[in-house]
GROMACS .gro file of C-alpha atoms in nm:
model
  447
    1MET     CA    1  -0.008  -0.001   0.008
    2LYS     CA    2   0.280   0.244   0.092
    3LYS     CA    3   0.456   0.156  -0.219
    4ARG     CA    4   0.162   0.256  -0.435
    5LYS     CA    5   0.156   0.593  -0.263
    6SER     CA    6   0.526   0.661  -0.311
    7PHE     CA    7   0.503   0.765  -0.678
    8PRO     CA    8   0.226   1.045  -0.632
    9CYS     CA    9   0.417   1.176  -0.326
   10SER     CA   10   0.741   1.188  -0.513
   11LEU     CA   11   0.581   1.355  -0.804
   12LEU     CA   12   0.418   1.614  -0.586
   13SER     CA   13   0.740   1.688  -0.407
   14LEU     CA   14   0.920   1.737  -0.739
   15LEU     CA   15   0.661   1.968  -0.864
   16SER     CA   16   0.675   2.169  -0.542
   17PHE     CA   17   1.050   2.207  -0.580
   18PHE     CA   18   1.022   2.354  -0.923
   19VAL     CA   19   0.746   2.586  -0.815
   20ILE     CA   20   0.930   2.706  -0.503
   21LEU     CA   21   1.277   2.736  -0.652
   22PRO     CA   22   1.194   3.034  -0.883
   23CYS     CA   23   1.020   3.207  -0.594
   24VAL     CA   24   1.332   3.173  -0.373
   25TRP     CA   25   1.558   3.290  -0.655
   26ALA     CA   26   1.342   3.594  -0.720
   27ALA     CA   27   1.348   3.675  -0.344
   28PHE     CA   28   1.720   3.661  -0.309
   29ALA     CA   29   1.844   3.758  -0.652
   30PRO     CA   30   1.988   4.109  -0.685
   31ASP     CA   31   1.774   4.369  -0.862
   32HIS     CA   32   1.893   4.433  -1.214
   33GLY     CA   33   1.600   4.659  -1.299
   34GLN     CA   34   1.818   4.969  -1.359
   35SER     CA   35   2.068   4.789  -1.582
   36GLU     CA   36   1.789   4.628  -1.785
   37THR     CA   37   1.623   4.960  -1.877
   38HIS     CA   38   1.678   5.068  -2.227
   39VAL     CA   39   1.629   5.356  -2.476
   40ASP     CA   40   1.525   5.316  -2.841
   41VAL     CA   41   1.747   5.518  -3.086
   42LEU     CA   42   1.638   5.623  -3.430
   43THR     CA   43   1.889   5.769  -3.687
   44LEU     CA   44   1.741   6.041  -3.912
   45THR     CA   45   1.972   6.165  -4.175
   46GLY     CA   46   1.918   6.339  -4.506
   47LEU     CA   47   1.594   6.467  -4.659
   48ILE     CA   48   1.274   6.443  -4.454
   49ALA     CA   49   1.026   6.251  -4.667
   50PRO     CA   50   0.728   6.017  -4.636
   51PHE     CA   51   0.947   5.716  -4.575
   52THR     CA   52   1.128   5.913  -4.304
   53ALA     CA   53   0.799   5.992  -4.135
   54GLN     CA   54   0.691   5.622  -4.152
   55TYR     CA   55   1.027   5.524  -3.992
   56VAL     CA   56   1.006   5.777  -3.703
   57VAL     CA   57   0.639   5.722  -3.635
   58GLY     CA   58   0.691   5.346  -3.637
   59GLY     CA   59   0.998   5.392  -3.405
   60ILE     CA   60   0.803   5.589  -3.150
   61GLU     CA   61   0.524   5.341  -3.154
   62ARG     CA   62   0.766   5.062  -3.101
   63ALA     CA   63   0.922   5.244  -2.812
   64GLU     CA   64   0.574   5.286  -2.656
   65ALA     CA   65   0.509   4.912  -2.688
   66ASP     CA   66   0.839   4.773  -2.562
   67GLY     CA   67   0.858   4.997  -2.252
   68ALA     CA   68   1.153   5.210  -2.342
   69GLN     CA   69   1.256   5.480  -2.105
   70ALA     CA   70   1.277   5.719  -2.399
   71VAL     CA   71   1.320   5.732  -2.775
   72ILE     CA   72   1.611   5.925  -2.906
   73ILE     CA   73   1.610   6.068  -3.260
   74GLN     CA   74   1.968   6.130  -3.356
   75MET     CA   75   1.931   6.382  -3.632
   76ASP     CA   76   2.135   6.531  -3.913
   77THR     CA   77   1.899   6.682  -4.173
   78PRO     CA   78   1.878   6.988  -4.405
   79GLY     CA   79   1.499   6.963  -4.384
   80GLY     CA   80   1.229   6.815  -4.605
   81LEU     CA   81   0.861   6.796  -4.683
   82MET     CA   82   0.613   6.980  -4.468
   83THR     CA   83   0.359   6.699  -4.469
   84SER     CA   84   0.609   6.451  -4.345
   85MET     CA   85   0.741   6.686  -4.080
   86ASP     CA   86   0.380   6.750  -3.962
   87GLU     CA   87   0.319   6.373  -3.939
   88MET     CA   88   0.633   6.327  -3.723
   89ILE     CA   89   0.558   6.633  -3.500
   90LYS     CA   90   0.213   6.520  -3.433
   91LYS     CA   91   0.342   6.180  -3.318
   92MET     CA   92   0.604   6.344  -3.100
   93LEU     CA   93   0.352   6.564  -2.933
   94GLY     CA   94   0.121   6.273  -2.855
   95SER     CA   95   0.388   6.027  -2.758
   96ARG     CA   96   0.356   5.823  -2.428
   97VAL     CA   97   0.734   5.803  -2.401
   98PRO     CA   98   0.966   6.102  -2.387
   99VAL     CA   99   1.114   6.190  -2.724
  100ILE     CA  100   1.461   6.335  -2.722
  101VAL     CA  101   1.602   6.505  -3.039
  102TYR     CA  102   1.981   6.484  -3.047
  103VAL     CA  103   2.153   6.667  -3.330
  104ALA     CA  104   2.456   6.459  -3.383
  105PRO     CA  105   2.730   6.352  -3.470
  106PRO     CA  106   2.971   6.652  -3.465
  107GLY     CA  107   2.924   6.845  -3.788
  108ALA     CA  108   2.559   6.763  -3.822
  109ARG     CA  109   2.279   7.014  -3.859
  110ALA     CA  110   1.911   7.064  -3.782
  111GLY     CA  111   1.795   7.281  -4.081
  112SER     CA  112   1.456   7.388  -4.189
  113ALA     CA  113   1.215   7.109  -4.084
  114GLY     CA  114   1.484   6.993  -3.833
  115VAL     CA  115   1.432   7.317  -3.638
  116PHE     CA  116   1.067   7.249  -3.599
  117MET     CA  117   1.131   6.890  -3.477
  118THR     CA  118   1.396   7.002  -3.230
  119MET     CA  119   1.144   7.248  -3.085
  120ALA     CA  120   0.876   6.980  -3.058
  121ALA     CA  121   1.102   6.741  -2.861
  122HIS     CA  122   1.060   6.682  -2.489
  123ILE     CA  123   1.433   6.709  -2.451
  124ALA     CA  124   1.658   6.888  -2.719
  125ALA     CA  125   2.027   6.820  -2.726
  126MET     CA  126   2.311   6.892  -2.958
  127ALA     CA  127   2.669   6.765  -2.995
  128PRO     CA  128   2.954   7.000  -3.020
  129THR     CA  129   3.026   7.168  -3.362
  130THR     CA  130   2.667   7.117  -3.476
  131ASN     CA  131   2.429   7.390  -3.581
  132ILE     CA  132   2.063   7.464  -3.591
  133GLY     CA  133   1.847   7.720  -3.789
  134ALA     CA  134   1.773   7.864  -4.138
  135ALA     CA  135   1.399   7.809  -4.143
  136HIS     CA  136   1.308   8.110  -4.352
  137PRO     CA  137   1.035   8.046  -4.617
  138ILE     CA  138   1.221   8.008  -4.947
  139GLY     CA  139   1.197   7.819  -5.267
  140GLY     CA  140   1.370   7.487  -5.323
  141GLN     CA  141   1.698   7.650  -5.430
  142GLY     CA  142   1.699   7.949  -5.198
  143GLU     CA  143   1.516   8.204  -5.422
  144ASP     CA  144   1.296   8.460  -5.246
  145ILE     CA  145   0.927   8.389  -5.303
  146GLN     CA  146   0.668   8.646  -5.401
  147LYS     CA  147   0.599   8.916  -5.129
  148ASP     CA  148   0.225   8.827  -5.060
  149LEU     CA  149   0.291   8.452  -5.058
  150ARG     CA  150   0.602   8.496  -4.850
  151GLU     CA  151   0.414   8.689  -4.581
  152LYS     CA  152   0.145   8.419  -4.559
  153VAL     CA  153   0.393   8.146  -4.542
  154THR     CA  154   0.612   8.320  -4.300
  155ASN     CA  155   0.331   8.404  -4.051
  156ASP     CA  156   0.200   8.055  -4.058
  157ALA     CA  157   0.546   7.910  -3.988
  158VAL     CA  158   0.614   8.166  -3.715
  159ALA     CA  159   0.288   8.079  -3.534
  160ARG     CA  160   0.365   7.713  -3.544
  161ILE     CA  161   0.728   7.730  -3.424
  162ARG     CA  162   0.648   7.973  -3.156
  163ALA     CA  163   0.378   7.739  -3.022
  164LEU     CA  164   0.618   7.450  -3.023
  165ALA     CA  165   0.891   7.649  -2.846
  166SER     CA  166   0.661   7.795  -2.589
  167ALA     CA  167   0.508   7.445  -2.512
  168ARG     CA  168   0.856   7.310  -2.436
  169GLY     CA  169   0.984   7.626  -2.248
  170ARG     CA  170   1.230   7.714  -2.515
  171ASN     CA  171   1.332   8.044  -2.675
  172ALA     CA  172   1.025   8.141  -2.880
  173GLU     CA  173   1.184   8.475  -2.986
  174TRP     CA  174   1.483   8.305  -3.143
  175ALA     CA  175   1.260   8.044  -3.307
  176GLU     CA  176   1.069   8.323  -3.480
  177GLU     CA  177   1.398   8.470  -3.596
  178ALA     CA  178   1.493   8.137  -3.746
  179VAL     CA  179   1.189   8.164  -3.957
  180ARG     CA  180   1.179   8.535  -4.037
  181ARG     CA  181   1.554   8.601  -4.082
  182SER     CA  182   1.688   8.248  -4.144
  183VAL     CA  183   1.932   8.277  -3.853
  184SER     CA  184   2.156   7.985  -3.772
  185ILE     CA  185   2.355   7.916  -3.460
  186ALA     CA  186   2.614   7.668  -3.321
  187ALA     CA  187   2.538   7.433  -3.040
  188ASP     CA  188   2.699   7.636  -2.763
  189GLN     CA  189   2.505   7.942  -2.868
  190ALA     CA  190   2.184   7.745  -2.878
  191LEU     CA  191   2.242   7.630  -2.523
  192GLU     CA  192   2.306   7.976  -2.407
  193LEU     CA  193   1.993   8.118  -2.579
  194ARG     CA  194   1.771   7.831  -2.434
  195VAL     CA  195   1.707   7.695  -2.784
  196ILE     CA  196   1.816   7.346  -2.659
  197ASP     CA  197   1.827   7.194  -2.316
  198LEU     CA  198   2.187   7.055  -2.308
  199MET     CA  199   2.500   6.962  -2.506
  200ALA     CA  200   2.631   6.607  -2.509
  201ASN     CA  201   2.950   6.452  -2.662
  202SER     CA  202   2.791   6.116  -2.728
  203LEU     CA  203   2.484   5.906  -2.668
  204ASP     CA  204   2.632   5.770  -2.341
  205ASP     CA  205   2.700   6.126  -2.233
  206LEU     CA  206   2.346   6.225  -2.319
  207LEU     CA  207   2.200   5.938  -2.121
  208ALA     CA  208   2.405   6.021  -1.826
  209LYS     CA  209   2.310   6.394  -1.842
  210ILE     CA  210   1.937   6.333  -1.854
  211GLU     CA  211   1.941   6.077  -1.575
  212GLY     CA  212   1.679   6.178  -1.309
  213ARG     CA  213   1.507   6.437  -1.518
  214THR     CA  214   1.124   6.444  -1.502
  215VAL     CA  215   0.943   6.480  -1.830
  216ASN     CA  216   0.578   6.553  -1.876
  217THR     CA  217   0.461   6.357  -2.190
  218GLY     CA  218   0.104   6.486  -2.172
  219TRP     CA  219  -0.006   6.139  -2.053
  220ASP     CA  220   0.191   6.138  -1.731
  221SER     CA  221   0.506   6.267  -1.562
  222ARG     CA  222   0.804   6.041  -1.588
  223MET     CA  223   1.140   6.041  -1.415
  224LEU     CA  224   1.406   5.912  -1.657
  225HIS     CA  225   1.644   5.642  -1.551
  226THR     CA  226   1.878   5.635  -1.848
  227LYS     CA  227   2.236   5.634  -1.702
  228GLY     CA  228   2.399   5.305  -1.829
  229ALA     CA  229   2.075   5.217  -2.011
  230ARG     CA  230   2.098   4.973  -2.305
  231GLN     CA  231   2.079   5.140  -2.631
  232HIS     CA  232   1.841   4.966  -2.878
  233HIS     CA  233   1.913   5.093  -3.229
  234ILE     CA  234   1.608   5.069  -3.461
  235ASP     CA  235   1.723   5.067  -3.827
  236MET     CA  236   1.523   5.151  -4.131
  237SER     CA  237   1.354   4.869  -4.319
  238TRP     CA  238   1.517   4.773  -4.655
  239SER     CA  239   1.241   4.960  -4.849
  240GLU     CA  240   1.297   5.271  -4.636
  241ARG     CA  241   1.680   5.249  -4.687
  242PHE     CA  242   1.623   5.211  -5.056
  243LEU     CA  243   1.393   5.518  -5.073
  244HIS     CA  244   1.646   5.712  -4.862
  245THR     CA  245   1.915   5.630  -5.107
  246ILE     CA  246   1.734   5.719  -5.424
  247THR     CA  247   1.614   6.047  -5.287
  248GLU     CA  248   1.964   6.192  -5.267
  249PRO     CA  249   1.955   6.441  -5.552
  250ASN     CA  250   2.276   6.319  -5.700
  251ILE     CA  251   2.156   5.967  -5.700
  252ALA     CA  252   1.835   6.052  -5.874
  253TYR     CA  253   2.013   6.259  -6.137
  254ILE     CA  254   2.260   5.959  -6.204
  255LEU     CA  255   1.960   5.724  -6.242
  256LEU     CA  256   1.792   5.965  -6.488
  257SER     CA  257   2.107   6.002  -6.687
  258LEU     CA  258   2.194   5.627  -6.697
  259GLY     CA  259   1.841   5.533  -6.790
  260THR     CA  260   1.852   5.763  -7.102
  261ILE     CA  261   2.191   5.635  -7.193
  262ALA     CA  262   2.068   5.279  -7.166
  263LEU     CA  263   1.770   5.358  -7.391
  264ILE     CA  264   2.014   5.500  -7.658
  265ALA     CA  265   2.205   5.168  -7.636
  266GLU     CA  266   1.890   4.974  -7.689
  267PHE     CA  267   1.790   5.185  -7.983
  268TYR     CA  268   2.126   5.141  -8.140
  269HIS     CA  269   2.107   4.758  -8.095
  270PRO     CA  270   1.742   4.667  -8.107
  271GLY     CA  271   1.662   4.335  -7.948
  272ALA     CA  272   1.942   4.340  -7.690
  273VAL     CA  273   1.673   4.372  -7.426
  274LEU     CA  274   1.910   4.416  -7.137
  275PRO     CA  275   1.993   4.783  -7.213
  276GLY     CA  276   1.620   4.864  -7.265
  277LEU     CA  277   1.521   4.685  -6.945
  278THR     CA  278   1.789   4.860  -6.749
  279GLY     CA  279   1.696   5.196  -6.896
  280VAL     CA  280   1.327   5.157  -6.814
  281ILE     CA  281   1.406   5.047  -6.452
  282CYS     CA  282   1.644   5.343  -6.395
  283LEU     CA  283   1.393   5.590  -6.525
  284VAL     CA  284   1.105   5.443  -6.315
  285VAL     CA  285   1.333   5.466  -5.995
  286ALA     CA  286   1.446   5.812  -6.094
  287PHE     CA  287   1.080   5.939  -6.124
  288THR     CA  288   0.993   5.769  -5.801
  289ALA     CA  289   1.256   5.993  -5.636
  290PHE     CA  290   1.144   6.289  -5.827
  291GLY     CA  291   0.798   6.243  -5.676
  292ILE     CA  292   0.946   6.306  -5.339
  293LEU     CA  293   1.212   6.562  -5.440
  294GLN     CA  294   0.980   6.779  -5.645
  295PRO     CA  295   1.218   6.882  -5.919
  296ASN     CA  296   1.170   7.151  -6.185
  297TRP     CA  297   0.996   6.944  -6.446
  298ALA     CA  298   1.117   7.170  -6.729
  299GLY     CA  299   1.472   7.048  -6.628
  300VAL     CA  300   1.354   6.687  -6.665
  301GLY     CA  301   1.187   6.772  -6.997
  302LEU     CA  302   1.509   6.917  -7.127
  303ILE     CA  303   1.698   6.587  -7.044
  304LEU     CA  304   1.437   6.383  -7.214
  305LEU     CA  305   1.443   6.622  -7.517
  306ALA     CA  306   1.813   6.562  -7.536
  307LEU     CA  307   1.752   6.191  -7.559
  308ILE     CA  308   1.496   6.250  -7.848
  309PHE     CA  309   1.758   6.466  -8.028
  310PHE     CA  310   2.029   6.202  -7.992
  311LEU     CA  311   1.804   5.922  -8.111
  312ALA     CA  312   1.693   6.129  -8.405
  313ASP     CA  313   2.052   6.202  -8.504
  314LEU     CA  314   2.117   5.823  -8.526
  315LYS     CA  315   1.879   5.819  -8.820
  316VAL     CA  316   1.948   6.167  -8.975
  317GLN     CA  317   2.323   6.186  -8.897
  318SER     CA  318   2.332   6.559  -8.926
  319TYR     CA  319   2.538   6.620  -8.617
  320ALA     CA  320   2.345   6.941  -8.550
  321LEU     CA  321   2.088   6.742  -8.348
  322SER     CA  322   2.369   6.593  -8.143
  323VAL     CA  323   2.495   6.933  -8.059
  324GLY     CA  324   2.144   7.043  -7.968
  325GLY     CA  325   2.107   6.739  -7.750
  326ALA     CA  326   2.422   6.810  -7.566
  327ILE     CA  327   2.305   7.173  -7.495
  328ALA     CA  328   1.967   7.043  -7.384
  329PHE     CA  329   2.119   6.788  -7.149
  330VAL     CA  330   2.344   7.052  -6.985
  331LEU     CA  331   2.061   7.300  -6.944
  332GLY     CA  332   1.831   7.027  -6.806
  333SER     CA  333   2.091   6.919  -6.551
  334ILE     CA  334   2.152   7.277  -6.436
  335PHE     CA  335   1.773   7.354  -6.402
  336LEU     CA  336   1.673   7.020  -6.266
  337PHE     CA  337   1.606   7.149  -5.919
  338LYS     CA  338   1.597   7.530  -5.983
  339PRO     CA  339   1.416   7.766  -6.001
  340ARG     CA  340   1.124   7.597  -5.841
  341ILE     CA  341   0.767   7.691  -5.716
  342PRO     CA  342   0.791   7.847  -5.366
  343THR     CA  343   0.758   7.599  -5.063
  344LEU     CA  344   0.704   7.612  -4.702
  345PRO     CA  345   1.019   7.658  -4.481
  346SER     CA  346   1.056   7.293  -4.421
  347LEU     CA  347   1.217   7.226  -4.747
  348PRO     CA  348   1.598   7.267  -4.783
  349GLU     CA  349   1.817   7.367  -5.073
  350ILE     CA  350   1.842   7.089  -5.311
  351SER     CA  351   2.101   7.072  -5.608
  352VAL     CA  352   2.310   6.854  -5.816
  353SER     CA  353   2.691   6.872  -5.785
  354PRO     CA  354   2.841   7.070  -6.075
  355TRP     CA  355   3.117   6.807  -6.105
  356LEU     CA  356   2.855   6.535  -6.134
  357ILE     CA  357   2.693   6.728  -6.413
  358ALA     CA  358   3.032   6.769  -6.587
  359VAL     CA  359   3.104   6.391  -6.561
  360MET     CA  360   2.747   6.284  -6.669
  361THR     CA  361   2.761   6.522  -6.969
  362ALA     CA  362   3.097   6.380  -7.079
  363MET     CA  363   2.959   6.034  -7.048
  364TRP     CA  364   2.652   6.131  -7.252
  365VAL     CA  365   2.855   6.296  -7.527
  366GLY     CA  366   3.129   6.023  -7.521
  367PHE     CA  367   2.879   5.735  -7.540
  368PHE     CA  368   2.673   5.895  -7.812
  369ALA     CA  369   2.984   5.982  -8.019
  370PHE     CA  370   3.085   5.623  -8.004
  371VAL     CA  371   2.741   5.501  -8.108
  372LEU     CA  372   2.712   5.758  -8.390
  373MET     CA  373   3.068   5.671  -8.522
  374ALA     CA  374   2.989   5.299  -8.507
  375THR     CA  375   2.661   5.363  -8.701
  376VAL     CA  376   2.841   5.571  -8.959
  377ARG     CA  377   3.111   5.311  -9.009
  378ALA     CA  378   2.865   5.033  -9.037
  379HIS     CA  379   2.666   5.239  -9.293
  380ARG     CA  380   2.974   5.320  -9.492
  381ALA     CA  381   3.087   4.955  -9.496
  382LYS     CA  382   2.738   4.854  -9.620
  383LEU     CA  383   2.759   5.139  -9.875
  384SER     CA  384   3.092   5.020 -10.001
  385SER     CA  385   2.997   4.666 -10.039
  386GLY     CA  386   2.664   4.754 -10.201
  387ALA     CA  387   2.741   5.064 -10.401
  388ASN     CA  388   2.695   4.866 -10.732
  389ILE     CA  389   2.372   4.726 -10.610
  390LEU     CA  390   2.242   5.069 -10.527
  391LEU     CA  391   2.318   5.214 -10.866
  392GLY     CA  392   1.994   5.216 -11.064
  393ALA     CA  393   1.792   5.106 -10.760
  394ILE     CA  394   1.442   5.248 -10.725
  395GLY     CA  395   1.327   5.411 -10.404
  396VAL     CA  396   1.082   5.666 -10.264
  397ALA     CA  397   1.136   6.018 -10.148
  398ARG     CA  398   1.069   6.048  -9.776
  399THR     CA  399   1.106   6.422  -9.781
  400ASP     CA  400   1.081   6.691 -10.047
  401LEU     CA  401   1.432   6.698 -10.234
  402THR     CA  402   1.494   7.072 -10.316
  403PRO     CA  403   1.752   6.952 -10.385
  404HIS     CA  404   1.853   6.800 -10.046
  405GLY     CA  405   1.641   6.542  -9.867
  406ILE     CA  406   1.596   6.187  -9.744
  407VAL     CA  407   1.502   5.889  -9.961
  408LEU     CA  408   1.416   5.524  -9.893
  409VAL     CA  409   1.615   5.286 -10.106
  410GLN     CA  410   1.629   4.906 -10.030
  411SER     CA  411   1.459   4.954  -9.689
  412GLU     CA  412   1.729   5.207  -9.579
  413GLU     CA  413   1.708   5.572  -9.545
  414TRP     CA  414   1.971   5.776  -9.727
  415SER     CA  415   2.070   6.148  -9.763
  416ALA     CA  416   2.014   6.240 -10.132
  417ASP     CA  417   2.026   6.520 -10.380
  418ALA     CA  418   1.798   6.567 -10.677
  419ILE     CA  419   2.018   6.637 -10.974
  420ASP     CA  420   1.771   6.722 -11.249
  421SER     CA  421   1.463   6.895 -11.085
  422PRO     CA  422   1.304   6.907 -10.736
  423ILE     CA  423   1.129   6.592 -10.625
  424GLN     CA  424   0.820   6.596 -10.408
  425LYS     CA  425   0.766   6.372 -10.104
  426GLY     CA  426   0.624   6.025 -10.198
  427GLU     CA  427   0.749   6.026 -10.557
  428ARG     CA  428   0.969   5.744 -10.697
  429VAL     CA  429   1.328   5.809 -10.736
  430GLN     CA  430   1.622   5.624 -10.906
  431VAL     CA  431   1.970   5.619 -10.787
  432VAL     CA  432   2.218   5.745 -11.048
  433GLU     CA  433   2.539   5.788 -10.828
  434VAL     CA  434   2.668   5.684 -10.494
  435LEU     CA  435   2.895   5.939 -10.318
  436GLU     CA  436   3.134   5.924 -10.026
  437GLY     CA  437   2.979   5.992  -9.690
  438LEU     CA  438   2.647   5.800  -9.728
  439HIS     CA  439   2.514   6.026  -9.991
  440LEU     CA  440   2.315   5.947 -10.302
  441ARG     CA  441   2.231   6.144 -10.616
  442VAL     CA  442   1.891   6.057 -10.765
  443ILE     CA  443   1.648   6.146 -11.032
  444LYS     CA  444   1.280   6.095 -11.074
  445ALA     CA  445   1.214   5.739 -11.175
  446LEU     CA  446   1.031   5.677 -11.499
  447PRO     CA  447   0.674   5.551 -11.466
   0.00000   0.00000   0.00000
């Protein structure tokens, strides 16, 4: 009888041991609560755009969900789109966790939209040798906007930035000057003028300096325990990183240029497929970036016009179209991002490097010169081998010959001269002489 009870008793004892052991461990184990606290760190660089807003808003929501002490936005931005800035600021103002904007690393800046975001943060910090400011309402390349529109835009921006600065106890007068006069100051001046709350040499230094601060998030008051906290860096998703890369103006310009060059290669060698496919992909990606960068579409049109001129010259071989194409490409490159429709003060100056324009123009001209010379050589070789066949051949005038024009002979277009009398477009012609340089002399063909 006792033997039958031994198994249940042993099992009960074993279960009790496993239940009691964790309780004993929890009672006597040291408290690691402080060392287990963490902060989430977002890195915001470059242009502020829709994908940036998605990244920041998602990062704040993640910090709210994972119990972070705070979320730090390490920022280096020239500014960006007002709609994206508004989305991020609304999330910052309504965040359940403290949001800290840290302008870093050394040499970074908070320009245009970055100024508004700094003012909206619960805690604003800057690294040494950084700067903040330049939020005056301007066009995309720094041009002054029309007086009436400028006044409306300025007043709206002033009201918004003063409200943000006042809500966070910062210098609203300086914030207004940043909008009205586009002032910009270094980190030490920003601290002295109460534009920011503190300076920090690094993230570790920042976490140590805000230890014990009480922050009112609007939901509650929270004392920060950040000294020695684990830093959880939240990276952009692959799609956000991709969009971040292509919206760099120089990258978008390179994609547009390479796309047009690839289409020229496909036109020169029909059926190759790969150049045409590459060109289409590059152009689609470039126009995706332009949808965010808001370029001067006249500049884009000039670059596409250059493509049309170059392709036409492969047929006509007049060289004048090539010169016109080169001029159109250079002008389109220069005006790609200026002058532009006036924008709100969140948008920074955007431009393409002059050196890159020079390099891409040289590539364009060099590549097309190679293609054109190869086309001419092939045509001359065909002409040399088929000159006797062309003599006496019958064709059709593609243009009026008065006396110069274009004729279609043996499924090829040729430059030609009418030697007896003008020939109208559509009339039949007969080749009487084949000249050097891909040129024919023709007469009206007998009925």
